[in-house]
Structures are given as structure tokens and as C-alpha cells.
PDB file of C-alpha atoms in Angstrom:
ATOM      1  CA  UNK Z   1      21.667  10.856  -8.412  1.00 91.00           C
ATOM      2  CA  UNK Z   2      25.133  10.700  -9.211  1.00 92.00           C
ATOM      3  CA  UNK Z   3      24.712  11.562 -12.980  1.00 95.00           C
ATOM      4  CA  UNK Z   4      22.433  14.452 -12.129  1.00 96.00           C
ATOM      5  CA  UNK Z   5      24.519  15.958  -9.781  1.00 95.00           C
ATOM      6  CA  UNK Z   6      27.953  15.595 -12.061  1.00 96.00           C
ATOM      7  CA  UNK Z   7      25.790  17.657 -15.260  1.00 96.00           C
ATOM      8  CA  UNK Z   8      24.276  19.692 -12.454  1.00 95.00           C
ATOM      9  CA  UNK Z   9      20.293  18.413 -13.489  1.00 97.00           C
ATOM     10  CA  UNK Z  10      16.937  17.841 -11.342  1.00 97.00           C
ATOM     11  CA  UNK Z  11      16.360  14.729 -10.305  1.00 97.00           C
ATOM     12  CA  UNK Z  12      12.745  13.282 -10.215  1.00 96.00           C
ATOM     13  CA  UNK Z  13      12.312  11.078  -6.940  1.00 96.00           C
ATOM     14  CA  UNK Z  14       8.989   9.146  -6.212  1.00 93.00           C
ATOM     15  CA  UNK Z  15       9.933   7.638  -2.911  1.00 91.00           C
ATOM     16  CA  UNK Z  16       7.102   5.467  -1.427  1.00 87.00           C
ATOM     17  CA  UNK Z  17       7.660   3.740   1.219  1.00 90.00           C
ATOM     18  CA  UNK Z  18      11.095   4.649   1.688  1.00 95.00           C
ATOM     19  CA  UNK Z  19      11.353   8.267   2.755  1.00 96.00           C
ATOM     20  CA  UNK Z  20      13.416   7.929   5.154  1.00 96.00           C
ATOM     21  CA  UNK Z  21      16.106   6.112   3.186  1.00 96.00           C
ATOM     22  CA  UNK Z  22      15.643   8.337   0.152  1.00 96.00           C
ATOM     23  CA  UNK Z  23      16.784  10.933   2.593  1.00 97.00           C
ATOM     24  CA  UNK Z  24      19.373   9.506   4.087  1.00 96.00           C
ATOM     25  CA  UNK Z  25      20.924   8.757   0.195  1.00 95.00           C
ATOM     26  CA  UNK Z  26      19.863  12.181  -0.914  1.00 96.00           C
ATOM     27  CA  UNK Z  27      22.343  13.394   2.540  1.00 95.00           C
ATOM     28  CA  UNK Z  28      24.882  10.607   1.893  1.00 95.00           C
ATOM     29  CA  UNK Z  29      25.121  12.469  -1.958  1.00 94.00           C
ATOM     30  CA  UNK Z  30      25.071  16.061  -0.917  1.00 95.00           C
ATOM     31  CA  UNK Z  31      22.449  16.896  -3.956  1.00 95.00           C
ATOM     32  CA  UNK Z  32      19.054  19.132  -3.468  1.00 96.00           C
ATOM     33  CA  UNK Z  33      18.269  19.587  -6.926  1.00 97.00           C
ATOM     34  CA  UNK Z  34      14.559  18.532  -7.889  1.00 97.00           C
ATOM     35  CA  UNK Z  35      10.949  16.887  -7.077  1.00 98.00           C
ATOM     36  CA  UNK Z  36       9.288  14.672  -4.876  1.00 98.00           C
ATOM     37  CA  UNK Z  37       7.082  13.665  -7.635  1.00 96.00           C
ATOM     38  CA  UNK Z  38       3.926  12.018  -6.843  1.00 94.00           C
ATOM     39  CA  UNK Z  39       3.619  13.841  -3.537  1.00 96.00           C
ATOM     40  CA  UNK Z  40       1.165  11.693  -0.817  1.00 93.00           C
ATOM     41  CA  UNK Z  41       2.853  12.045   2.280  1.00 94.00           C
ATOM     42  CA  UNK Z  42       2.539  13.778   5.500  1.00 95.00           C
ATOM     43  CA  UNK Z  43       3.828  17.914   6.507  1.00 97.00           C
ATOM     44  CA  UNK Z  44       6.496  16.915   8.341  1.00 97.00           C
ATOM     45  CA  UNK Z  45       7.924  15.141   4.792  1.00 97.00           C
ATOM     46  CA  UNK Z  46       6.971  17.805   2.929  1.00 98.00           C
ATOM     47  CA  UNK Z  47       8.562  20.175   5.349  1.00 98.00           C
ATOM     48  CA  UNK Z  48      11.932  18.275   5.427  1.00 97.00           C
ATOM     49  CA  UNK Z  49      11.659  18.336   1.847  1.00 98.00           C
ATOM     50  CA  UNK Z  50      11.480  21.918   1.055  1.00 98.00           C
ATOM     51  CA  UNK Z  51      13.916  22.772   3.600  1.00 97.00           C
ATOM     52  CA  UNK Z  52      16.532  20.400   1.316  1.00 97.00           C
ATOM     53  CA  UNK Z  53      15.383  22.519  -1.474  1.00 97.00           C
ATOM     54  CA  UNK Z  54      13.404  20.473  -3.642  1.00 98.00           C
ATOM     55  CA  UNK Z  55      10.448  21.188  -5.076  1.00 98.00           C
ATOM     56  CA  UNK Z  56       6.967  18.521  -4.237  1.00 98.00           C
ATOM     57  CA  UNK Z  57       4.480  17.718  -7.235  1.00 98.00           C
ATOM     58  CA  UNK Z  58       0.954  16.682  -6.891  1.00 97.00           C
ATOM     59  CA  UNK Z  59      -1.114  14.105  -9.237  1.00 96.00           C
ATOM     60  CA  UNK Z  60      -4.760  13.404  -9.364  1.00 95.00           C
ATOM     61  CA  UNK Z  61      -4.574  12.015  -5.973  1.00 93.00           C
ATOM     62  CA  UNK Z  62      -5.873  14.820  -4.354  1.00 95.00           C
ATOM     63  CA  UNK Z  63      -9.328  15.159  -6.079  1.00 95.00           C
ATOM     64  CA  UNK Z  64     -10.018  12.231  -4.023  1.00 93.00           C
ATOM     65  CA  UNK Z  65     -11.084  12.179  -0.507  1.00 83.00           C
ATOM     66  CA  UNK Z  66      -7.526  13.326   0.540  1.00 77.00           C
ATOM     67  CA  UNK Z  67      -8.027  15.812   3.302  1.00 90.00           C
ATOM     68  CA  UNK Z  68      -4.649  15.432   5.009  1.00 91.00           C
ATOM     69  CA  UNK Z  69      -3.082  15.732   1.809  1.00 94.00           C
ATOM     70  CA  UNK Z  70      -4.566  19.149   1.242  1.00 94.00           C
ATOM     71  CA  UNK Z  71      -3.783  20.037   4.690  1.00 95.00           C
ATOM     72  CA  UNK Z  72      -0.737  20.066   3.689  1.00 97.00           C
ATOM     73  CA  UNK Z  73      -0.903  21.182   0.478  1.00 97.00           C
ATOM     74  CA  UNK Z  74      -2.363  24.468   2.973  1.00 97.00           C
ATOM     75  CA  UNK Z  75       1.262  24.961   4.368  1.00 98.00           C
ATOM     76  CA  UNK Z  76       3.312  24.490   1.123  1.00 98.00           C
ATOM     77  CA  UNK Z  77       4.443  27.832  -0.659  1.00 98.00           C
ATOM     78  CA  UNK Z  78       3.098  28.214  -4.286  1.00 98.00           C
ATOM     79  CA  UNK Z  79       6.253  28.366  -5.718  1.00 98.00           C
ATOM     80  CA  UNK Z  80       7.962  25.325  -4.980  1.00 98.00           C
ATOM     81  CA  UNK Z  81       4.547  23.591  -6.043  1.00 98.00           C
ATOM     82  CA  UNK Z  82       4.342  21.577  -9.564  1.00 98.00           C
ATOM     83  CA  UNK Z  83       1.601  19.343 -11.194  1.00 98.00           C
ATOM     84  CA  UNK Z  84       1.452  16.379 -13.168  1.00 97.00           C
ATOM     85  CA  UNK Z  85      -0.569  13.540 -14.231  1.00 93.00           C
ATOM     86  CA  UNK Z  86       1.503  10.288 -13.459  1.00 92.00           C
ATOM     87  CA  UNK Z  87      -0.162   8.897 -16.393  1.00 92.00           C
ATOM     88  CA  UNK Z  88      -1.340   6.224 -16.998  1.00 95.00           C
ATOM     89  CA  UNK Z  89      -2.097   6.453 -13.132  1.00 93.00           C
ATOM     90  CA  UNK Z  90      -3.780   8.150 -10.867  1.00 94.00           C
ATOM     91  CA  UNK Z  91      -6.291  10.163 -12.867  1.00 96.00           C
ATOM     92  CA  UNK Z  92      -8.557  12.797 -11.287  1.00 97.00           C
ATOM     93  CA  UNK Z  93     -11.781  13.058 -10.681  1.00 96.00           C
ATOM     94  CA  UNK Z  94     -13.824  12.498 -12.229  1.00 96.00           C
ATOM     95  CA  UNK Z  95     -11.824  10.275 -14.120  1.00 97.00           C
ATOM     96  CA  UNK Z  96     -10.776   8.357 -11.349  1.00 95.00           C
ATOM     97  CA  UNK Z  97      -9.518   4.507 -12.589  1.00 94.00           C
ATOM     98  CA  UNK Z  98      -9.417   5.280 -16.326  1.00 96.00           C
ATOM     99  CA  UNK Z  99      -6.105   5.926 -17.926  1.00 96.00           C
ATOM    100  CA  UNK Z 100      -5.116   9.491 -16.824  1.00 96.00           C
ATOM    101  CA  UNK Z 101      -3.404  11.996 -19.553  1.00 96.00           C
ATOM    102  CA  UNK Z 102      -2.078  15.475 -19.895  1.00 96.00           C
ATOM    103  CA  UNK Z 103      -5.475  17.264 -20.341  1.00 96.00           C
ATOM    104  CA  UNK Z 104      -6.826  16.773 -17.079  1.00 97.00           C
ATOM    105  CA  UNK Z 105      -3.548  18.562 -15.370  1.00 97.00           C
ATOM    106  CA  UNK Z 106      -6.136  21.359 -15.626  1.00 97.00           C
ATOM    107  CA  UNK Z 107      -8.416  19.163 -12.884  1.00 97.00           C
ATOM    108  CA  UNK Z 108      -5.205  19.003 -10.717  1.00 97.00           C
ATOM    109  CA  UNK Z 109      -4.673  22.751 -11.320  1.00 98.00           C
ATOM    110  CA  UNK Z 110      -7.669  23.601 -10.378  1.00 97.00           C
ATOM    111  CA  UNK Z 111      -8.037  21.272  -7.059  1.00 97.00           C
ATOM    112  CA  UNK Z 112      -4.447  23.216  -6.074  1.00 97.00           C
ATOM    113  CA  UNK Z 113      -5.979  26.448  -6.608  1.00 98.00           C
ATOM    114  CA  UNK Z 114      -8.880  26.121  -4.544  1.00 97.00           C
ATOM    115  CA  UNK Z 115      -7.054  24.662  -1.828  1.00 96.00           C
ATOM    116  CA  UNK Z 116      -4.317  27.546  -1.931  1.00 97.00           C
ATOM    117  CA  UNK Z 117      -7.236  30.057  -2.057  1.00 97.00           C
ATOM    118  CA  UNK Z 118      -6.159  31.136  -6.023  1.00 97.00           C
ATOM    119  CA  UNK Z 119      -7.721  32.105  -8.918  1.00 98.00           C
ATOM    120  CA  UNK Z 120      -6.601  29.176 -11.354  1.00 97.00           C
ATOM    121  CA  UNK Z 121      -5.113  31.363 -14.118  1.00 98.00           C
ATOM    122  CA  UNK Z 122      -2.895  32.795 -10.963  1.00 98.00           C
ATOM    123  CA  UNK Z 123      -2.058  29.246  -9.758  1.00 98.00           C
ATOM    124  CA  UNK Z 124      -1.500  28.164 -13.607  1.00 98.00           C
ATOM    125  CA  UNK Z 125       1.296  31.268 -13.623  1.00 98.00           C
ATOM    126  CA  UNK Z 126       2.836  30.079 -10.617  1.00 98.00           C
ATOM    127  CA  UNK Z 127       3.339  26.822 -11.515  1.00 98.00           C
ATOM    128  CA  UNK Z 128       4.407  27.120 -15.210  1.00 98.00           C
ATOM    129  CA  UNK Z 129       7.083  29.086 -13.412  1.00 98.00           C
ATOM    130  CA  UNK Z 130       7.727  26.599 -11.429  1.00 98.00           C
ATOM    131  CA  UNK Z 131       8.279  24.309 -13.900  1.00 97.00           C
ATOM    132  CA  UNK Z 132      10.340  27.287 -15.905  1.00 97.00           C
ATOM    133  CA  UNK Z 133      12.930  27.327 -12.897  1.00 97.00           C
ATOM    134  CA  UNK Z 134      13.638  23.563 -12.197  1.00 96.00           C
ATOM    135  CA  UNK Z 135      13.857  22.507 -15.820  1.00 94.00           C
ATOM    136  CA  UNK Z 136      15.827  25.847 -16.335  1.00 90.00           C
ATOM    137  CA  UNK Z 137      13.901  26.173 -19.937  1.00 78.00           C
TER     138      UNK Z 137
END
């Protein structure tokens, strides 16, 4: 965290099982630059989360039965919203338990989209933006 914030980079945090410490070290440092990769936790993370700044990304998690999940994916604005696969984990459906890779993002993509109420080429905009913004390229 350190390193980031001294060359003024994003930091990728997966934090599970320890949100509330990753906070309290992400406070303790005084740096909101970044994403809560990996995203499966509740609003009231994701809420805290955003309002530090950061941005949350979503794997192939929620093509499972993960209703809460897009319950809050519901509340979260499209632009602070980013995909990825986590490969070699947690492929989508209906890939589910093989090794996951970069062409099913567009599964991921388009499980976002329909829970945001998006056409996927809309939702693909957004979120190559997205990515555009935090990786500054």
C-alpha cells in the first residue's frame, strides 16, 4: 500500500475475511486509490467501499446462485464497476469448476448487464472505461 501510494498507483485488494481490518489499514494509510477485486460481500461493504473511492470488481461468482450478490450489484453505479476472471478460479457458468480464462469475461459482462438493466455493448463501454480511468491508460 505503501509503494502504491508513494508512485501514486491503484492498488488491487482481495480482502476475504478481513474487511474490517483491510479497512482499518487502508484508514491507518490514508490511500483510496483502487479495487476490491473479487467482490462477494454484502451492500453495506460495498457501500463503505465506494464512499473511500475505490472501485469493486466482479468474477464469475455471480452466474451462480448469488442473489444477494446481485442485489447489490442493483445499488452499485456503473462506473465504478469492473470485471475480471480471477483465473484460474472462479469460472462462470457454464463453466463453473473448470479453469476459468479471459474469454468468458464476456459471461461476466453479460450477467452485469442484465442485472444493471443494460444492453451489453453499453455495459462493455462502461466498463472498458472503467478500466481506462483506474489504470490511467
Amino acid at each position: 500500500m505503501k509503494v502504491a501510494q508513494k508512485y501514486n498507483l491503484p492498488m488491487s485488494i482481495h480482502s476475504r475475511s478481513a474487511f474490517s481490518e483491510t479497512i482499518e489499514v487502508l484508514k491507518e494509510i490514508g490511500y483510496f486509490n483502487g479495487v476490491f477485486h473479487c467482490f462477494s460481500g454484502s451492500w453495506e461493504m460495498a457501500k463503505l467501499i465506494l464512499d473511500l473511492g475505490f472501485y469493486i470488481s466482479f468474477s464469475g461468482s455471480i452466474t451462480y446462485d448469488a442473489s444477494r450478490l446481485r442485489e447489490v450489484i442493483k445499488k452499485i453505479p456503473e462506473e465504478r464497476i469492473l470485471i475480471e476472471t480471477d483465473a484460474p478460479y472462479l469460472a462462470p457458468v457454464p463453466f463453473r469448476g473448470k479453469r476459468n480464462e479471459p474469454s468468458y469475461l464476456s459471461y461476466i459482462l453479460k450477467a452485469i448487464a442484465e442485472i444493471k438493466g443494460l444492453e451489453e455493448n453499453k455495459m462493455a463501454e462502461v466498463i472498458m472505461e472503467n478500466g481506462k480511468r483506474i489504470f490511467r491508460c
